[in-house]
């Protein structure tokens, strides 16, 4: 046994012959086209990128070297010529024929790598997404006596390399020839090539043309000189419409020299959902990286669309999005600060434009102000809120009312605002997105302000009490009403309030609704759950129906002699108060409304002498 173990151990430690991975190029191309790249169109970006990088490499050694790229599309074929550094035969074997190796790692180029667009060495491989054959003819600028070399590859993984006579490529540089694969001819059509080249390469630093048509358009619109600010604004608005399809409310310069960023943020002319992810256009050293960068700005800045050029951010492997790292996080914070400064500048110097902006995008600014006290302080005179005094800013409302009352839901606001306002109590609707948080943060930037949530007790306390003798005279009405509404978890109280036209007011708060929901669940639960829910019973106040002693209808109902009819009238008042509060109706509430309606119809059609006006 020990001998066998020893032999096995000895065998496992003996040297093994290394094996080389066999790459199925067709399978790799399929992987690229279906999983790495979003569209076959990226092949043209790769070609432009290789050409621009080759020119950058040559100019690092020959600053005066020619710098242009020419593309010629015809008959399902494409030819791309550049005046770059070129390749020797050894370079071809080392770089073009080795999948995954980047030409940027070649001798003498590592120190200049920050000037290159490519980082992952996929290069010409991407061209197989649209081409069945690639032919490269190149002549090195580094080796004066080097002859042109030709590299021809097929999508089956085979390639050939041969040396050509001098006249095949008299000057240094590289020419790439593509022949379209079946079904991909549209991607090599002249107009498509021109459109893609302009889309990807309009900001490239060298002269790029498709035939005679210029591709590059420098300087960028945000860097061009203009006769006046108004002229610049018009030009940027036109640029925005061409890129994004809308005319912006304004343009915000995004100039961050330390991060190597130049660009502009365009303010959307219409409101958008905060959950909608914005798509920004990002150029990397002039080459379009993506049209859908989502993580470029803070979440609160969903009201702008950006286009910018950078030389500091890292692309992902597909070079179609940005790599999430510390640099991107710092850039995101800095760009957010630029937009914040623009808002502050509008508040200080252009209130009309700020008001126009906030009428559309107040939600985004509220989102920012939640976490930024300085922004909240700046925006206090401008941010609109729904209040019982009309649409006002928090600053205006706080100046009018010693206590800033608010509700947390829209339903609560609709329930109490008209009554509270009639009693001189100001109320803000805090039920909309971010509003409650901002109202509660008000004392942090306005220290003398008192903020309080408005609940049923507060409203009731502001209603006038009825004289005890008069309330005693109505004890029969109150007793009948309480008996009728007690099963619904609702108390009945008598108060005098304005407006006189409101006969009854239904008041509750979240605690009362929670207790009501618990009680309903307890009724429907089995013994175990009923016991658990029963143990959770709290001392929360119940909902209440406040009868208005000043309302003529209430006075007439109080004079009725039939307790059953008083109960029906009470149910009707309860149902009408629920409807006025725009609260969702429970099944029991809906049944009560139907029952009260039918009972009143029956009473009216039977001609009962005990009418609401009886006794007078």
Coordinates of C-alpha atoms in Angstrom, one line a residue:
X1 CA 0.0 0.0 0.0
X2 CA 2.8 2.4 1.0
X3 CA 4.7 1.5 -2.2
X4 CA 1.8 2.2 -4.4
X5 CA 1.3 5.6 -2.7
X6 CA 4.9 6.5 -3.2
X7 CA 4.8 5.6 -6.9
X8 CA 1.6 7.6 -7.3
X9 CA 3.1 10.6 -5.6
X10 CA 6.3 10.3 -7.7
X11 CA 4.2 10.2 -10.9
X12 CA 2.1 13.2 -9.9
X13 CA 5.3 15.3 -9.5
X14 CA 6.9 14.4 -12.8
X15 CA 7.1 17.2 -15.4
X16 CA 4.1 17.5 -17.7
X17 CA 4.2 18.7 -21.3
X18 CA 2.5 22.1 -21.7
X19 CA -0.5 22.4 -24.0
X20 CA -1.6 25.4 -26.0
X21 CA -5.2 26.5 -26.1
X22 CA -6.8 26.1 -29.5
X23 CA -8.9 29.1 -30.5
X24 CA -12.0 28.6 -32.6
X25 CA -12.0 32.0 -34.4
X26 CA -15.5 31.6 -35.8
X27 CA -16.8 30.9 -32.3
X28 CA -14.8 33.8 -30.9
X29 CA -16.3 36.2 -33.5
X30 CA -19.8 34.9 -32.7
X31 CA -19.0 35.7 -29.0
X32 CA -17.9 39.2 -29.9
X33 CA -20.9 40.0 -32.0
X34 CA -23.6 38.5 -29.7
X35 CA -22.2 39.2 -26.2
X36 CA -19.4 41.8 -26.1
X37 CA -20.5 44.3 -28.7
X38 CA -24.0 45.8 -28.8
X39 CA -23.9 46.2 -32.6
X40 CA -21.8 45.3 -35.6
X41 CA -21.2 49.0 -36.1
X42 CA -18.4 49.0 -33.6
X43 CA -16.1 47.5 -36.3
X44 CA -15.7 51.0 -37.7
X45 CA -14.8 52.4 -34.4
X46 CA -12.0 49.7 -34.1
X47 CA -10.6 50.6 -37.5
X48 CA -10.6 54.4 -36.7
X49 CA -9.1 53.7 -33.3
X50 CA -6.2 51.6 -34.7
X51 CA -5.6 54.3 -37.3
X52 CA -5.6 57.2 -34.8
X53 CA -3.4 55.2 -32.4
X54 CA -0.9 54.5 -35.2
X55 CA -0.7 58.2 -36.0
X56 CA -0.3 59.1 -32.4
X57 CA 2.6 56.6 -32.1
X58 CA 4.3 58.1 -35.1
X59 CA 3.9 61.7 -34.0
X60 CA 5.4 60.8 -30.7
X61 CA 8.7 60.2 -32.6
X62 CA 8.1 62.5 -35.6
X63 CA 6.0 65.5 -34.5
X64 CA 5.7 66.8 -38.0
X65 CA 4.6 63.5 -39.6
X66 CA 1.4 63.7 -41.7
X67 CA -1.8 62.9 -39.8
X68 CA -4.8 61.8 -41.8
X69 CA -7.1 58.8 -42.2
X70 CA -9.0 58.1 -45.4
X71 CA -11.9 55.6 -45.8
X72 CA -13.2 54.4 -49.2
X73 CA -16.3 52.2 -49.4
X74 CA -17.4 50.6 -52.6
X75 CA -19.0 47.4 -53.8
X76 CA -19.3 45.6 -50.4
X77 CA -15.6 46.4 -49.6
X78 CA -14.0 49.0 -47.4
X79 CA -10.4 50.4 -47.5
X80 CA -9.0 52.4 -44.6
X81 CA -5.7 54.2 -45.0
X82 CA -3.7 55.9 -42.3
X83 CA -0.3 57.7 -42.1
X84 CA 0.6 56.1 -38.8
X85 CA 3.7 54.3 -37.5
X86 CA 3.1 51.2 -39.6
X87 CA 4.3 47.6 -39.0
X88 CA 7.3 45.5 -39.9
X89 CA 7.0 41.8 -40.7
X90 CA 8.0 40.9 -37.1
X91 CA 5.3 43.3 -35.8
X92 CA 2.7 41.6 -37.9
X93 CA 3.6 38.2 -36.5
X94 CA 3.8 39.5 -32.9
X95 CA 0.7 41.7 -32.9
X96 CA -1.8 41.0 -35.6
X97 CA -1.7 37.2 -35.4
X98 CA -1.9 37.0 -31.6
X99 CA -5.4 37.3 -30.2
X100 CA -5.6 39.4 -27.1
X101 CA -2.3 41.2 -27.4
X102 CA -2.4 44.9 -27.7
X103 CA -0.2 46.8 -30.1
X104 CA 0.0 49.5 -27.4
X105 CA 2.5 47.3 -25.6
X106 CA 5.0 47.3 -28.4
X107 CA 8.5 48.6 -27.7
X108 CA 8.6 52.3 -27.2
X109 CA 4.9 52.8 -26.9
X110 CA 4.3 51.9 -23.3
X111 CA 5.3 55.3 -22.0
X112 CA 2.9 57.1 -24.4
X113 CA 0.0 54.8 -23.6
X114 CA -2.2 57.5 -22.1
X115 CA -2.4 59.0 -25.6
X116 CA -4.0 55.9 -27.1
X117 CA -7.6 55.0 -27.3
X118 CA -7.3 51.2 -27.2
X119 CA -6.6 49.4 -24.0
X120 CA -7.6 45.8 -24.6
X121 CA -6.0 44.6 -27.8
X122 CA -9.1 43.2 -29.5
X123 CA -8.4 45.4 -32.5
X124 CA -8.9 44.0 -35.9
X125 CA -10.6 40.9 -34.6
X126 CA -13.8 43.0 -34.3
X127 CA -13.8 43.4 -38.0
X128 CA -14.7 39.8 -38.5
X129 CA -18.1 40.7 -37.2
X130 CA -18.9 42.2 -40.6
X131 CA -16.1 40.8 -42.8
X132 CA -15.1 37.3 -43.9
X133 CA -11.6 38.4 -44.9
X134 CA -9.2 41.1 -43.7
X135 CA -6.1 42.2 -45.6
X136 CA -3.6 44.6 -44.0
X137 CA -0.8 46.3 -46.0
X138 CA 1.7 48.2 -43.8
X139 CA 5.0 49.9 -43.9
X140 CA 7.0 50.8 -40.8
X141 CA 8.1 54.4 -40.2
X142 CA 10.6 53.2 -37.5
X143 CA 12.6 51.0 -39.8
X144 CA 13.7 53.1 -42.8
X145 CA 14.7 50.1 -45.0
X146 CA 11.7 47.9 -44.1
X147 CA 9.6 46.8 -47.1
X148 CA 5.8 46.8 -47.0
X149 CA 4.3 43.7 -45.5
X150 CA 0.9 42.1 -46.2
X151 CA -1.2 40.2 -43.7
X152 CA -4.3 38.4 -44.9
X153 CA -6.6 36.6 -42.6
X154 CA -9.9 34.7 -42.9
X155 CA -12.6 34.1 -40.4
X156 CA -11.7 30.4 -40.2
X157 CA -8.5 31.4 -38.2
X158 CA -6.0 31.0 -41.0
X159 CA -3.7 33.8 -42.1
X160 CA -0.7 34.5 -44.4
X161 CA 2.1 37.0 -44.3
X162 CA 4.3 38.1 -47.1
X163 CA 6.7 40.9 -48.1
X164 CA 5.7 43.2 -50.9
X165 CA 7.7 45.4 -53.3
X166 CA 8.2 49.0 -52.3
X167 CA 5.6 50.4 -54.7
X168 CA 2.8 48.5 -52.9
X169 CA 3.1 51.1 -50.1
X170 CA 5.6 53.8 -50.9
X171 CA 5.0 55.8 -47.7
X172 CA 4.9 54.7 -44.0
X173 CA 1.4 53.8 -42.8
X174 CA -1.2 51.1 -43.0
X175 CA -4.1 50.2 -45.3
X176 CA -6.8 47.8 -44.1
X177 CA -9.0 46.1 -46.7
X178 CA -12.3 44.5 -45.7
X179 CA -14.6 42.2 -47.8
X180 CA -18.1 41.9 -46.4
X181 CA -19.4 38.6 -45.2
X182 CA -22.7 37.3 -46.4
X183 CA -25.6 39.4 -45.1
X184 CA -23.3 42.2 -43.7
X185 CA -22.9 44.2 -46.9
X186 CA -25.1 47.1 -45.5
X187 CA -22.4 47.8 -42.9
X188 CA -19.9 48.5 -45.6
X189 CA -22.2 50.7 -47.8
X190 CA -20.7 54.2 -48.4
X191 CA -23.5 56.2 -46.7
X192 CA -23.5 53.8 -43.7
X193 CA -19.7 54.1 -43.4
X194 CA -19.9 57.9 -43.6
X195 CA -22.7 58.1 -40.9
X196 CA -20.8 55.8 -38.6
X197 CA -17.5 57.6 -39.1
X198 CA -19.1 60.9 -38.2
X199 CA -20.9 59.5 -35.2
X200 CA -17.8 57.9 -33.8
X201 CA -15.1 60.3 -35.0
X202 CA -16.4 63.8 -35.2
X203 CA -14.1 64.9 -32.3
X204 CA -10.9 63.0 -33.3
X205 CA -7.8 65.2 -33.3
X206 CA -6.7 64.2 -36.9
X207 CA -8.1 64.8 -40.4
X208 CA -10.5 61.9 -41.1
X209 CA -12.5 61.7 -44.4
X210 CA -14.8 59.2 -46.1
X211 CA -13.9 59.8 -49.7
X212 CA -14.0 63.6 -50.0
X213 CA -16.5 64.0 -47.1
X214 CA -15.0 65.4 -43.9
X215 CA -15.7 63.4 -40.7
X216 CA -14.0 65.5 -38.0
X217 CA -15.6 68.7 -36.9
X218 CA -13.3 70.6 -34.6
X219 CA -13.2 72.4 -32.4
X220 CA -16.2 70.9 -30.5
X221 CA -19.3 73.1 -30.4
X222 CA -18.7 74.0 -26.7
X223 CA -15.1 75.0 -27.4
X224 CA -15.7 77.2 -30.5
X225 CA -15.5 81.0 -30.3
X226 CA -18.9 82.8 -30.7
X227 CA -19.6 86.6 -31.3
X228 CA -21.9 86.7 -28.2
X229 CA -23.4 84.6 -25.4
X230 CA -26.7 84.6 -27.2
X231 CA -25.1 83.3 -30.4
X232 CA -23.4 80.5 -28.4
X233 CA -26.7 79.6 -26.8
X234 CA -28.4 79.3 -30.1
X235 CA -25.5 77.2 -31.6
X236 CA -25.5 74.8 -28.6
X237 CA -29.3 74.5 -28.8
X238 CA -28.9 73.4 -32.4
X239 CA -26.2 71.0 -31.5
X240 CA -28.4 69.5 -28.8
X241 CA -31.3 69.1 -31.2
X242 CA -29.0 67.3 -33.7
X243 CA -27.7 64.9 -31.0
X244 CA -30.7 64.3 -28.7
X245 CA -33.7 65.5 -30.7
X246 CA -34.8 68.2 -28.3
X247 CA -34.3 72.0 -27.8
X248 CA -32.9 72.5 -24.3
X249 CA -34.0 74.9 -21.7
X250 CA -30.4 75.8 -21.1
X251 CA -26.8 74.5 -21.5
X252 CA -24.4 74.0 -18.6
X253 CA -20.7 74.0 -19.3
X254 CA -18.8 70.9 -18.0
X255 CA -15.2 72.0 -17.9
X256 CA -13.1 70.0 -15.5
X257 CA -9.4 70.4 -16.5
X258 CA -8.1 68.2 -13.7
X259 CA -10.2 65.3 -14.9
X260 CA -9.5 66.0 -18.6
X261 CA -13.2 66.7 -19.3
X262 CA -14.8 69.2 -21.6
X263 CA -18.4 69.2 -22.6
X264 CA -21.9 70.4 -21.9
X265 CA -25.0 69.3 -20.1
X266 CA -28.3 70.1 -21.8
X267 CA -31.4 70.7 -19.6
X268 CA -34.5 68.8 -20.8
X269 CA -37.5 70.9 -21.8
X270 CA -40.0 68.6 -20.3
X271 CA -40.3 66.6 -17.0
X272 CA -39.0 63.1 -16.8
X273 CA -39.3 60.4 -14.1
X274 CA -36.4 60.2 -11.6
X275 CA -36.4 56.5 -12.2
X276 CA -35.6 57.0 -15.9
X277 CA -31.9 56.4 -16.6
X278 CA -30.4 59.2 -18.7
X279 CA -28.2 58.3 -21.7
X280 CA -25.2 60.5 -22.0
X281 CA -22.7 60.7 -24.9
X282 CA -19.1 60.2 -23.8
X283 CA -16.1 60.6 -26.1
X284 CA -12.8 59.1 -25.1
X285 CA -9.9 61.2 -26.5
X286 CA -12.2 62.3 -29.3
X287 CA -13.7 58.8 -30.1
X288 CA -17.3 58.2 -29.2
X289 CA -17.3 55.6 -26.4
X290 CA -21.0 55.3 -25.7
X291 CA -24.3 57.1 -26.2
X292 CA -25.9 55.5 -23.1
X293 CA -23.5 56.3 -20.2
X294 CA -25.9 56.1 -17.2
X295 CA -23.5 56.4 -14.2
X296 CA -21.9 59.7 -15.3
X297 CA -24.0 62.0 -13.1
X298 CA -25.5 61.8 -9.6
X299 CA -29.0 60.3 -9.6
X300 CA -30.6 63.6 -8.7
X301 CA -29.4 65.2 -12.0
X302 CA -31.9 63.2 -14.1
X303 CA -33.1 66.5 -15.8
X304 CA -30.0 66.9 -18.1
X305 CA -28.4 65.0 -21.0
X306 CA -24.6 65.3 -21.3
X307 CA -22.1 65.2 -24.2
X308 CA -18.4 65.4 -23.3
X309 CA -14.9 64.4 -24.2
X310 CA -12.5 62.9 -21.6
X311 CA -9.0 61.4 -21.5
X312 CA -9.1 60.1 -17.9
X313 CA -12.1 57.7 -17.6
X314 CA -11.6 54.0 -18.2
X315 CA -13.7 52.1 -20.7
X316 CA -14.9 48.5 -20.1
X317 CA -13.6 45.7 -22.3
X318 CA -16.1 46.3 -25.0
X319 CA -15.3 50.1 -25.0
X320 CA -19.0 50.8 -25.0
X321 CA -19.4 51.9 -21.4
X322 CA -17.5 53.3 -18.5
X323 CA -15.6 51.3 -15.8
X324 CA -16.9 52.1 -12.3
X325 CA -13.9 53.1 -10.3
X326 CA -12.7 55.9 -8.0
X327 CA -12.0 58.2 -11.0
X328 CA -15.5 57.9 -12.3
X329 CA -16.9 58.5 -8.8
X330 CA -14.8 61.7 -8.5
X331 CA -15.9 62.8 -11.9
X332 CA -19.5 62.2 -11.1
X333 CA -19.2 64.3 -7.9
X334 CA -17.5 67.1 -9.8
X335 CA -20.0 67.2 -12.6
X336 CA -22.8 67.2 -10.0
X337 CA -21.1 70.2 -8.4
X338 CA -21.1 72.0 -11.8
X339 CA -24.8 71.5 -12.2
X340 CA -25.4 72.6 -8.6
X341 CA -23.4 75.8 -9.2
X342 CA -25.5 76.5 -12.3
X343 CA -28.6 76.3 -10.2
X344 CA -27.1 78.6 -7.5
X345 CA -26.1 81.1 -10.2
X346 CA -29.7 81.2 -11.6
X347 CA -31.1 81.8 -8.2
X348 CA -28.7 84.7 -7.7
X349 CA -28.8 86.3 -11.1
X350 CA -31.6 85.1 -13.3
X351 CA -34.8 84.3 -11.3
X352 CA -37.0 84.2 -14.4
X353 CA -35.0 81.4 -16.0
X354 CA -34.8 79.6 -12.6
X355 CA -38.6 79.8 -12.3
X356 CA -39.0 78.4 -15.8
X357 CA -36.7 75.6 -15.0
X358 CA -38.4 74.8 -11.7
X359 CA -41.8 74.7 -13.3
X360 CA -40.6 71.7 -15.1
X361 CA -37.9 70.1 -13.0
X362 CA -38.7 71.0 -9.4
X363 CA -38.5 67.3 -8.5
X364 CA -34.9 67.0 -9.3
X365 CA -34.0 70.0 -7.3
X366 CA -36.0 68.8 -4.4
X367 CA -34.1 65.5 -4.6
X368 CA -30.8 67.4 -4.4
X369 CA -32.0 69.7 -1.6
X370 CA -32.9 66.8 0.7
X371 CA -29.2 66.1 1.3
X372 CA -27.7 69.5 0.6
X373 CA -28.6 72.1 3.2
X374 CA -26.9 74.9 1.2
X375 CA -29.0 74.0 -1.8
X376 CA -32.2 73.9 0.4
X377 CA -31.4 77.3 1.8
X378 CA -30.8 78.7 -1.8
X379 CA -33.9 77.2 -3.2
X380 CA -36.3 78.1 -0.3
X381 CA -37.7 81.1 -2.1
X382 CA -38.2 79.2 -5.3
X383 CA -39.3 75.6 -4.8
X384 CA -43.1 75.3 -5.1
X385 CA -45.3 73.4 -2.7
X386 CA -49.1 72.8 -2.6
X387 CA -50.4 74.6 0.5
X388 CA -53.8 75.7 1.9
X389 CA -52.8 79.3 0.9
X390 CA -52.2 78.2 -2.7
X391 CA -48.9 77.3 -4.5
X392 CA -46.1 78.8 -2.4
X393 CA -42.5 78.3 -1.5
X394 CA -41.6 77.1 2.0
X395 CA -40.1 80.6 2.7
X396 CA -43.3 82.4 1.8
X397 CA -45.4 79.9 3.8
X398 CA -43.2 80.1 6.9
X399 CA -43.4 83.9 6.9
X400 CA -47.2 83.7 6.9
X401 CA -47.6 81.0 9.6
X402 CA -45.9 80.7 13.0
X403 CA -46.3 76.9 12.8
X404 CA -45.7 75.1 9.6
X405 CA -48.3 72.3 9.7
X406 CA -48.0 69.5 7.1
X407 CA -49.6 66.2 6.2
X408 CA -47.6 63.1 5.0
X409 CA -50.1 62.0 2.4
X410 CA -52.2 63.6 -0.3
X411 CA -55.3 62.0 1.2
X412 CA -54.7 63.5 4.6
X413 CA -54.2 66.9 3.0
X414 CA -57.4 66.8 1.0
X415 CA -59.2 65.6 4.2
X416 CA -58.2 68.5 6.5
X417 CA -56.8 71.4 4.4
X418 CA -60.2 73.1 3.6
X419 CA -61.3 72.9 7.2
X420 CA -57.9 73.9 8.7
X421 CA -57.6 76.8 6.3
X422 CA -61.1 78.1 7.3
X423 CA -59.9 78.0 11.0
X424 CA -56.7 80.0 10.1
X425 CA -54.4 76.9 10.3
X426 CA -52.0 76.8 7.3
X427 CA -51.2 73.3 5.9
X428 CA -48.7 72.1 3.4
X429 CA -49.3 68.9 1.4
X430 CA -46.3 66.8 2.1
X431 CA -47.6 63.8 0.3
X432 CA -45.7 64.3 -2.9
X433 CA -42.2 62.9 -3.6
X434 CA -39.6 64.4 -1.3
X435 CA -41.9 67.1 0.2
X436 CA -42.2 65.7 3.7
X437 CA -38.5 65.4 4.0
X438 CA -37.9 68.9 2.9
X439 CA -40.5 70.4 5.2
X440 CA -39.0 68.5 8.2
X441 CA -35.6 69.8 7.2
X442 CA -36.8 73.4 7.2
X443 CA -35.7 74.2 10.8
X444 CA -32.1 73.1 9.9
X445 CA -31.8 76.1 7.5
X446 CA -34.4 78.4 9.2
X447 CA -33.8 77.8 12.9
X448 CA -36.8 79.8 14.2
X449 CA -39.3 77.8 12.2
X450 CA -41.6 75.4 14.0
X451 CA -42.7 72.4 12.0
X452 CA -45.5 70.0 13.1
X453 CA -47.4 67.2 11.5
X454 CA -51.1 67.9 11.3
X455 CA -53.2 65.1 12.7
X456 CA -56.8 64.6 13.6
X457 CA -56.3 65.8 17.2
X458 CA -54.7 69.1 16.0
X459 CA -57.6 69.8 13.6
X460 CA -60.2 69.0 16.2
X461 CA -58.5 71.2 18.7
X462 CA -58.8 74.2 16.4
X463 CA -62.5 73.7 15.9
X464 CA -64.8 75.6 18.2
X465 CA -66.5 73.7 21.0
X466 CA -70.2 73.8 21.3
X467 CA -71.9 75.3 24.4
X468 CA -72.5 72.4 26.9
X469 CA -76.2 73.2 27.1
X470 CA -76.7 73.0 23.4
X471 CA -74.6 69.8 23.1
X472 CA -76.8 68.3 25.9
X473 CA -79.9 69.2 23.9
X474 CA -78.5 67.2 21.0
X475 CA -77.6 64.2 23.1
X476 CA -80.2 62.1 21.4
X477 CA -78.7 62.7 17.9
X478 CA -75.2 62.0 19.2
X479 CA -76.2 58.8 20.9
X480 CA -78.0 57.5 17.9
X481 CA -75.1 58.5 15.6
X482 CA -72.4 56.9 17.9
X483 CA -74.4 53.6 18.1
X484 CA -74.6 53.5 14.3
X485 CA -70.9 54.2 13.6
X486 CA -69.3 52.4 16.5
X487 CA -69.2 49.1 14.6
X488 CA -67.2 50.9 11.9
X489 CA -64.6 52.0 14.4
X490 CA -65.6 55.7 14.2
X491 CA -66.5 58.1 17.1
X492 CA -68.9 61.1 16.7
X493 CA -68.2 64.5 18.1
X494 CA -70.0 67.9 17.8
X495 CA -68.1 71.1 16.9
X496 CA -68.8 74.5 15.3
X497 CA -66.6 75.3 12.4
X498 CA -66.5 77.0 9.0
X499 CA -67.3 76.8 6.2
X500 CA -71.0 76.4 7.2
X501 CA -71.7 74.4 4.0
X502 CA -69.8 71.4 5.3
X503 CA -72.2 69.3 7.4
X504 CA -69.7 66.8 8.6
X505 CA -65.9 66.1 8.6
X506 CA -64.3 62.7 8.7
X507 CA -60.9 62.8 10.5
X508 CA -58.4 60.0 11.1
X509 CA -54.7 59.6 11.1
X510 CA -52.2 56.9 10.3
X511 CA -52.4 55.5 13.8
X512 CA -56.2 55.2 13.6
X513 CA -56.0 53.6 10.2
X514 CA -53.4 51.2 11.4
X515 CA -55.6 50.1 14.3
X516 CA -58.6 49.8 12.0
X517 CA -56.6 47.6 9.6
X518 CA -55.5 45.5 12.6
X519 CA -59.0 45.0 13.8
X520 CA -60.2 44.0 10.4
X521 CA -57.4 41.5 10.1
X522 CA -58.2 40.1 13.5
X523 CA -61.9 39.5 12.5
X524 CA -60.8 37.5 9.5
X525 CA -58.0 35.5 11.1
X526 CA -58.0 32.1 12.7
X527 CA -57.7 31.6 16.4
X528 CA -53.9 31.7 16.5
X529 CA -53.5 34.8 14.4
X530 CA -56.5 36.5 16.1
X531 CA -54.7 36.1 19.4
X532 CA -51.5 37.5 18.0
X533 CA -53.3 40.5 16.4
X534 CA -55.3 41.0 19.5
X535 CA -52.1 41.3 21.6
X536 CA -51.0 44.1 19.2
X537 CA -54.1 46.2 19.9
X538 CA -52.9 49.6 20.8
X539 CA -54.3 52.8 22.3
X540 CA -54.4 54.6 19.0
X541 CA -57.3 57.1 18.6
X542 CA -60.2 56.0 16.5
X543 CA -61.4 57.8 13.5
X544 CA -64.1 60.4 14.2
X545 CA -67.0 62.1 12.4
X546 CA -67.1 65.7 13.4
X547 CA -70.7 67.1 13.0
X548 CA -70.8 70.8 12.2
X549 CA -73.3 72.5 14.7
X550 CA -73.4 75.6 12.5
X551 CA -74.7 73.6 9.5
X552 CA -78.5 73.9 8.9
X553 CA -78.8 70.3 7.8
X554 CA -77.3 69.0 11.1
X555 CA -79.9 71.2 13.0
X556 CA -82.7 69.7 11.0
X557 CA -81.5 66.1 11.5
X558 CA -81.2 66.8 15.3
X559 CA -85.0 67.6 15.3
X560 CA -86.0 64.2 13.9
X561 CA -88.0 61.9 16.2
X562 CA -87.3 58.6 14.6
X563 CA -84.0 57.1 15.9
X564 CA -83.8 54.8 12.8
X565 CA -84.0 57.7 10.5
X566 CA -81.4 59.6 12.5
X567 CA -79.1 56.5 12.1
X568 CA -79.7 56.5 8.3
X569 CA -79.0 60.2 8.1
X570 CA -75.8 59.6 10.1
X571 CA -74.6 56.9 7.7
X572 CA -75.3 59.2 4.8
X573 CA -73.2 62.0 6.5
X574 CA -70.4 59.5 7.2
X575 CA -70.4 58.3 3.6
X576 CA -70.5 61.8 2.2
X577 CA -67.6 62.9 4.5
X578 CA -65.5 59.9 3.3
X579 CA -66.1 60.8 -0.3
X580 CA -65.2 64.4 0.3
X581 CA -62.0 63.3 1.9
X582 CA -61.3 61.2 -1.3
X583 CA -60.3 58.3 0.9
X584 CA -60.4 54.7 -0.5
X585 CA -63.6 53.0 0.6
X586 CA -63.5 49.7 2.5
X587 CA -66.1 47.1 1.6
X588 CA -68.0 48.0 4.8
X589 CA -68.0 51.6 3.8
X590 CA -69.4 50.9 0.4
X591 CA -72.1 48.7 1.9
X592 CA -73.0 51.5 4.3
X593 CA -73.3 54.0 1.5
X594 CA -75.6 51.7 -0.5
X595 CA -77.7 50.9 2.5
X596 CA -78.1 54.6 3.5
X597 CA -79.0 55.6 -0.1
X598 CA -81.6 52.9 -0.4
X599 CA -83.1 53.7 3.0
X600 CA -83.4 57.4 2.2
X601 CA -85.1 56.6 -1.1
X602 CA -87.5 54.3 0.7
X603 CA -88.3 56.9 3.3
X604 CA -88.8 59.6 0.7
X605 CA -91.1 57.5 -1.6
X606 CA -93.2 56.3 1.3
X607 CA -94.0 59.9 2.2
X608 CA -93.2 59.5 5.9
X609 CA -94.6 62.4 7.8
X610 CA -91.5 62.4 10.0
X611 CA -89.5 64.4 7.5
X612 CA -86.2 66.3 8.0
X613 CA -88.3 69.4 8.2
X614 CA -90.8 67.9 10.6
X615 CA -91.4 69.6 13.9
X616 CA -90.7 73.1 12.5

